[in-house]
Coordinates of C-alpha atoms in Angstrom, one line a residue:
R1 CA 13.0 -23.9 18.6
D2 CA 13.2 -21.1 19.5
I3 CA 10.5 -18.6 20.1
G4 CA 12.8 -15.4 20.8
L5 CA 14.9 -16.0 18.0
L6 CA 12.2 -16.5 15.6
A7 CA 10.7 -13.1 17.4
A8 CA 14.4 -11.5 17.2
S9 CA 14.5 -12.7 13.4
I10 CA 10.7 -11.1 12.3
L11 CA 11.8 -7.5 13.9
V12 CA 14.8 -7.8 12.2
I13 CA 13.4 -8.1 8.5
G14 CA 10.5 -5.7 9.5
V15 CA 12.8 -3.4 10.5
A16 CA 14.5 -4.0 6.8
S17 CA 11.8 -4.2 5.0
S18 CA 10.5 -0.4 6.0
I19 CA 14.2 1.2 5.5
F20 CA 14.2 -0.5 1.9
N21 CA 10.6 0.4 1.3
L22 CA 10.9 4.3 2.5
A23 CA 14.5 4.1 0.8
R24 CA 13.1 3.3 -2.8
Q25 CA 10.1 6.3 -2.2
S26 CA 12.0 8.7 -1.9
Y27 CA 14.4 8.0 -4.9
M28 CA 11.2 7.2 -6.6
A29 CA 10.1 10.9 -5.7
V30 CA 13.6 12.4 -6.5
V31 CA 13.8 10.8 -9.9
V32 CA 10.6 10.7 -11.4
P33 CA 9.4 13.7 -13.5
V34 CA 5.5 14.7 -12.2
P35 CA 4.0 14.2 -15.9
L36 CA 5.3 10.2 -14.7
R37 CA 5.3 9.7 -11.1
A38 CA 1.7 7.9 -10.8
R39 CA 2.9 5.6 -13.2
A40 CA 6.7 4.6 -11.8
M41 CA 5.1 4.6 -8.1
S42 CA 2.3 2.0 -9.1
T43 CA 4.9 0.0 -11.3
L44 CA 6.7 0.0 -8.3
G45 CA 3.7 -1.2 -6.5
G46 CA 3.0 -3.7 -9.3
V47 CA 6.0 -5.3 -9.0
S48 CA 5.5 -5.6 -5.4
R49 CA 2.4 -7.6 -5.9
I50 CA 3.9 -10.0 -8.9
G51 CA 7.1 -10.7 -6.3
A52 CA 4.1 -11.5 -3.8
F53 CA 2.2 -13.3 -6.4
I54 CA 4.7 -15.5 -8.2
G55 CA 7.1 -15.8 -4.4
P56 CA 5.1 -18.0 -3.0
F57 CA 4.7 -20.8 -5.6
I58 CA 8.7 -20.5 -6.2
G59 CA 8.5 -21.5 -2.8
A60 CA 6.4 -23.8 -2.6
T61 CA 8.0 -26.0 -5.4
V62 CA 11.4 -25.1 -3.5
I63 CA 9.7 -26.8 -0.1
L64 CA 8.5 -30.1 -2.0
K65 CA 12.1 -30.5 -3.0
F66 CA 14.3 -29.3 0.1
G67 CA 11.7 -28.5 2.7
I68 CA 10.9 -26.3 4.9
H69 CA 14.4 -24.9 5.2
G70 CA 14.6 -24.3 1.2
A71 CA 12.1 -21.5 1.9
Y72 CA 14.2 -20.0 3.3
A73 CA 17.1 -20.0 1.2
V74 CA 14.9 -18.9 -1.1
D75 CA 14.3 -15.7 0.7
M76 CA 18.0 -15.2 1.0
V77 CA 18.8 -15.6 -2.5
A78 CA 16.3 -13.2 -3.7
S79 CA 17.8 -10.7 -0.8
V80 CA 20.9 -11.0 -1.9
A81 CA 20.5 -10.7 -5.3
A82 CA 18.3 -7.3 -4.2
F83 CA 21.5 -6.0 -2.5
A84 CA 23.5 -6.6 -5.3
L85 CA 21.6 -4.9 -7.5
V86 CA 21.5 -2.1 -5.5
L87 CA 25.0 -1.5 -4.8
G88 CA 25.3 -1.2 -8.1
S89 CA 23.4 1.1 -9.6
T90 CA 23.7 4.3 -9.7
D91 CA 22.8 6.8 -7.0
I92 CA 21.5 10.0 -9.6
T93 CA 20.0 11.4 -5.6
A94 CA 23.4 12.0 -4.4
D95 CA 23.5 15.9 -5.3
E96 CA 19.9 16.5 -3.6
R97 CA 21.3 14.8 -0.4
T98 CA 24.8 17.0 -0.9
G99 CA 22.2 20.3 -1.3
E100 CA 20.3 19.4 1.6
S101 CA 23.1 19.0 4.0
H102 CA 23.9 22.5 3.9
R103 CA 19.9 23.9 5.0
N104 CA 18.5 23.0 7.7
R105 CA 17.5 19.6 8.6
T106 CA 15.0 18.4 10.2
S107 CA 13.5 15.3 12.9
V108 CA 10.8 12.9 11.6
L109 CA 9.3 14.5 14.9
R110 CA 9.5 18.1 13.6
S111 CA 8.7 17.2 10.6
F112 CA 4.9 15.7 11.4
G113 CA 4.6 19.1 13.5
Q114 CA 5.0 21.5 10.9
H115 CA 3.0 19.5 8.3
R116 CA 0.3 18.3 10.9
R117 CA -1.7 19.8 8.2
I118 CA -1.2 17.5 5.8
F119 CA -0.9 14.5 8.0
L120 CA -4.2 15.1 9.8
T121 CA -6.3 15.8 6.8
L122 CA -4.8 14.2 3.5
G123 CA -2.9 11.2 5.8
I124 CA -6.2 10.4 7.9
G125 CA -7.3 9.4 4.5
V126 CA -4.6 7.6 3.7
M127 CA -5.2 5.3 7.0
L128 CA -8.5 4.8 5.8
L129 CA -7.7 3.9 2.3
S130 CA -5.4 1.1 4.0
A131 CA -7.5 0.0 6.7
A132 CA -9.5 -0.9 3.7
R133 CA -6.7 -2.8 1.5
N134 CA -5.7 -4.8 4.8
A135 CA -8.9 -5.7 5.8
R136 CA -10.1 -7.0 2.3
I137 CA -7.1 -9.2 2.5
A138 CA -8.8 -10.9 6.1
I139 CA -12.2 -11.0 4.8
V140 CA -11.8 -13.5 2.0
P141 CA -10.5 -16.7 3.3
L142 CA -12.5 -16.0 6.9
W143 CA -15.4 -15.5 4.3
A144 CA -14.4 -18.5 2.5
A145 CA -14.4 -20.7 5.8
S146 CA -17.5 -19.6 7.7
L147 CA -19.1 -20.7 4.3
G148 CA -17.5 -23.9 4.4
L149 CA -15.2 -24.1 2.1
N150 CA -11.7 -26.3 2.3
A151 CA -8.1 -24.4 2.1
A152 CA -7.9 -25.2 -1.7
H153 CA -10.4 -23.4 -2.5
A154 CA -9.8 -20.1 -0.6
S155 CA -6.3 -20.7 -1.7
L156 CA -7.7 -20.3 -5.3
I157 CA -10.0 -17.6 -4.7
V158 CA -7.4 -15.6 -3.1
G159 CA -4.7 -16.5 -6.2
I160 CA -7.4 -15.5 -8.8
A161 CA -8.0 -12.2 -7.2
G162 CA -4.9 -11.5 -6.9
A163 CA -3.5 -12.0 -10.7
V164 CA -6.3 -9.4 -11.7
D165 CA -4.8 -6.6 -8.3
M166 CA -1.2 -7.9 -10.3
L167 CA -2.7 -7.7 -14.2
L168 CA -4.0 -3.7 -13.3
F169 CA -1.4 -1.5 -11.8
Y170 CA -0.1 0.0 -14.9
P171 CA -3.9 1.2 -16.4
G172 CA -4.4 2.6 -12.7
G173 CA -1.4 4.8 -12.7
A174 CA -1.7 5.8 -16.6
M175 CA -5.0 7.1 -15.2
M176 CA -3.5 9.4 -12.3
D177 CA -0.9 10.8 -14.6
R178 CA -3.7 11.8 -17.0
R179 CA -7.0 12.9 -15.1
G180 CA -5.6 13.4 -11.6
R181 CA -5.0 11.3 -8.4
V182 CA -9.1 11.5 -7.7
A183 CA -9.9 9.4 -10.7
V184 CA -8.0 6.4 -9.6
A185 CA -8.3 6.8 -5.6
I186 CA -12.3 7.2 -5.7
P187 CA -13.5 4.1 -7.3
S188 CA -10.8 2.4 -5.6
M189 CA -12.2 3.1 -2.8
L190 CA -16.0 3.0 -3.5
L191 CA -14.9 -0.8 -5.0
L192 CA -13.1 -1.9 -1.9
G193 CA -16.2 -0.5 0.0
T194 CA -18.7 -2.5 -2.5
G195 CA -17.0 -5.5 -2.5
M196 CA -16.6 -5.9 1.2
I197 CA -20.3 -5.1 1.6
A198 CA -21.4 -7.6 -1.2
I199 CA -19.5 -10.4 0.3
V200 CA -22.3 -11.2 2.8
F201 CA -24.1 -12.0 0.3
T202 CA -22.2 -14.8 -0.9
N203 CA -22.9 -18.4 -0.3
D204 CA -21.0 -20.2 -2.4
F205 CA -17.3 -20.7 -4.8
W206 CA -18.4 -18.9 -8.3
S207 CA -19.9 -16.1 -6.1
L208 CA -17.1 -15.6 -4.0
V209 CA -14.7 -15.7 -6.8
G210 CA -16.9 -12.5 -8.0
V211 CA -16.8 -10.8 -5.5
G212 CA -13.0 -11.2 -5.3
V213 CA -11.9 -10.1 -8.3
L214 CA -14.3 -7.3 -7.9
L215 CA -11.7 -6.5 -4.6
G216 CA -8.6 -6.9 -6.7
I217 CA -10.0 -5.0 -9.3
G218 CA -10.4 -1.9 -6.8
N219 CA -7.1 -2.9 -5.1
G220 CA -5.8 -3.1 -8.4
I221 CA -6.3 0.2 -10.1
G222 CA -5.1 1.6 -6.5
S223 CA -1.0 0.1 -6.6
G224 CA 0.8 3.3 -6.1
L225 CA -1.6 5.5 -5.0
I226 CA -0.7 6.2 -1.2
M227 CA 3.4 6.4 -2.7
T228 CA 1.8 8.7 -5.5
L229 CA 0.0 11.0 -3.1
S230 CA 2.8 11.4 -0.5
A231 CA 5.4 12.4 -3.3
D232 CA 3.1 14.7 -4.2
A233 CA 2.7 16.5 -0.6
A234 CA 6.1 16.0 0.4
P235 CA 8.6 18.7 0.8
P236 CA 11.8 19.2 -0.9
I237 CA 13.8 19.6 2.3
G238 CA 13.3 17.4 4.7
R239 CA 11.6 14.9 2.1
A240 CA 13.2 11.7 4.1
Q241 CA 11.4 12.7 7.0
F242 CA 7.9 13.4 5.5
L243 CA 7.6 10.4 4.3
A244 CA 8.8 8.5 6.9
C245 CA 6.1 10.1 8.8
W246 CA 3.7 9.2 6.0
R247 CA 4.8 6.1 6.2
L248 CA 4.0 5.7 9.5
M249 CA 0.4 6.6 9.0
S250 CA -0.8 4.0 6.5
D251 CA 1.4 1.0 8.1
S252 CA -1.0 2.5 11.2
G253 CA -4.4 2.7 8.8
S254 CA -2.6 -1.2 7.7
A255 CA -2.7 -2.7 11.0
L256 CA -6.1 -0.7 12.2
G257 CA -8.2 -2.7 9.8
P258 CA -8.0 -6.2 10.5
L259 CA -7.4 -5.0 14.2
L260 CA -11.1 -3.2 13.9
M261 CA -12.7 -6.5 12.3
S262 CA -11.3 -8.6 15.2
A263 CA -13.1 -5.7 17.9
I264 CA -16.3 -6.4 15.9
T265 CA -16.5 -9.5 15.5
I266 CA -16.0 -10.3 19.3
A267 CA -19.5 -8.9 19.7
F268 CA -21.2 -9.3 16.6
P269 CA -20.9 -11.9 13.8
L270 CA -18.6 -11.7 10.7
A271 CA -20.9 -10.3 8.0
A272 CA -21.1 -7.3 10.8
A273 CA -17.4 -6.6 10.5
S274 CA -17.6 -7.0 6.9
V275 CA -20.3 -4.0 6.5
A276 CA -18.4 -1.7 8.8
M277 CA -15.2 -2.0 6.7
G278 CA -17.1 -1.8 4.0
L279 CA -18.5 2.1 5.4
V280 CA -15.0 2.7 6.7
S281 CA -14.7 2.5 2.6
Y282 CA -17.4 4.9 1.6
V283 CA -16.4 7.3 4.3
G284 CA -12.6 7.2 3.2
A285 CA -13.3 7.7 -0.5
G286 CA -15.6 10.7 0.4
W287 CA -12.0 12.0 2.9
L288 CA -9.9 11.6 -0.3
R289 CA -12.8 13.3 -2.5
V290 CA -12.1 16.6 -0.4
Y291 CA -8.0 16.4 0.1
V292 CA -6.6 14.9 -2.7
P293 CA -7.4 17.9 -5.4
R294 CA -6.0 19.8 -3.1
Y295 CA -2.3 18.1 -3.2
D296 CA -2.9 16.9 -6.7
P297 CA -0.3 18.7 -9.3
I298 CA -2.2 17.4 -12.3
L299 CA -5.1 19.1 -11.4
P300 CA -5.2 23.0 -11.9
A301 CA -6.4 23.4 -8.4
G302 CA -3.6 20.8 -7.0
S303 CA -1.0 23.8 -4.9
P304 CA 0.0 21.8 -1.3
D305 CA 0.5 24.5 1.6
L306 CA 3.4 22.7 2.7
E307 CA 4.6 25.0 5.1
T308 CA 1.5 24.2 7.1

């Protein structure tokens, strides 16, 4: 009933979500050894995907029984449970923070300046990856509507693609730990790009399911990739500030993908926007191919210059 209150609530949720995501990423970057880093990060991303997959089903069940307010109750219960779990956990990163407090601390802005070379090379690749991922989320239901499919069919396609996405997080992480980050980064971007171009050739439910599965595979194998790359490049001093800059760039890419699609569809058909985002994905694949190996601790060439 009160739009202002709703907007303020969404803002608070967004701020809390950003802080929580940054905190868990910083924690994992510290406590997980490098040989297991990608699997840990992909598992973290995979668990989030599982929650995003089952959450709507739980919410829908509660809504049917108690009405729309029941969905907010589910969210509150989950949030309180997460708070209790974190509160009861032992913080094994306290020693690192204590050691850092005796050194020179840095600000987010200064961190960006100190590590601008990383952000303007590998960081741009991450922006392109985030743009492709979020464009994929938008394009499937829009294309389903353009084919005349109803909401139930569109939801089913998204659900099938989400299930495939959810099942592939661990294999992707294991591949990154064993073969290097580029072994997943490039296929992920190429599959996303191919899926967004192929979608313009679909003309019915089953063909769109096939493209949705392809997009789910591309996104699923790259689960935790952005967090893994950030942990690889992050300096030991000022890690949180560095990761905050990194998240700002990845979130900017997340916003850029749908915005770019919207801008293109103002003057051109939806197919043109989908093909354009497919080409952006291909550019991102080439960009990551150049810069990911420079910061990959698994490869012999992985020796990032964190001070430039």
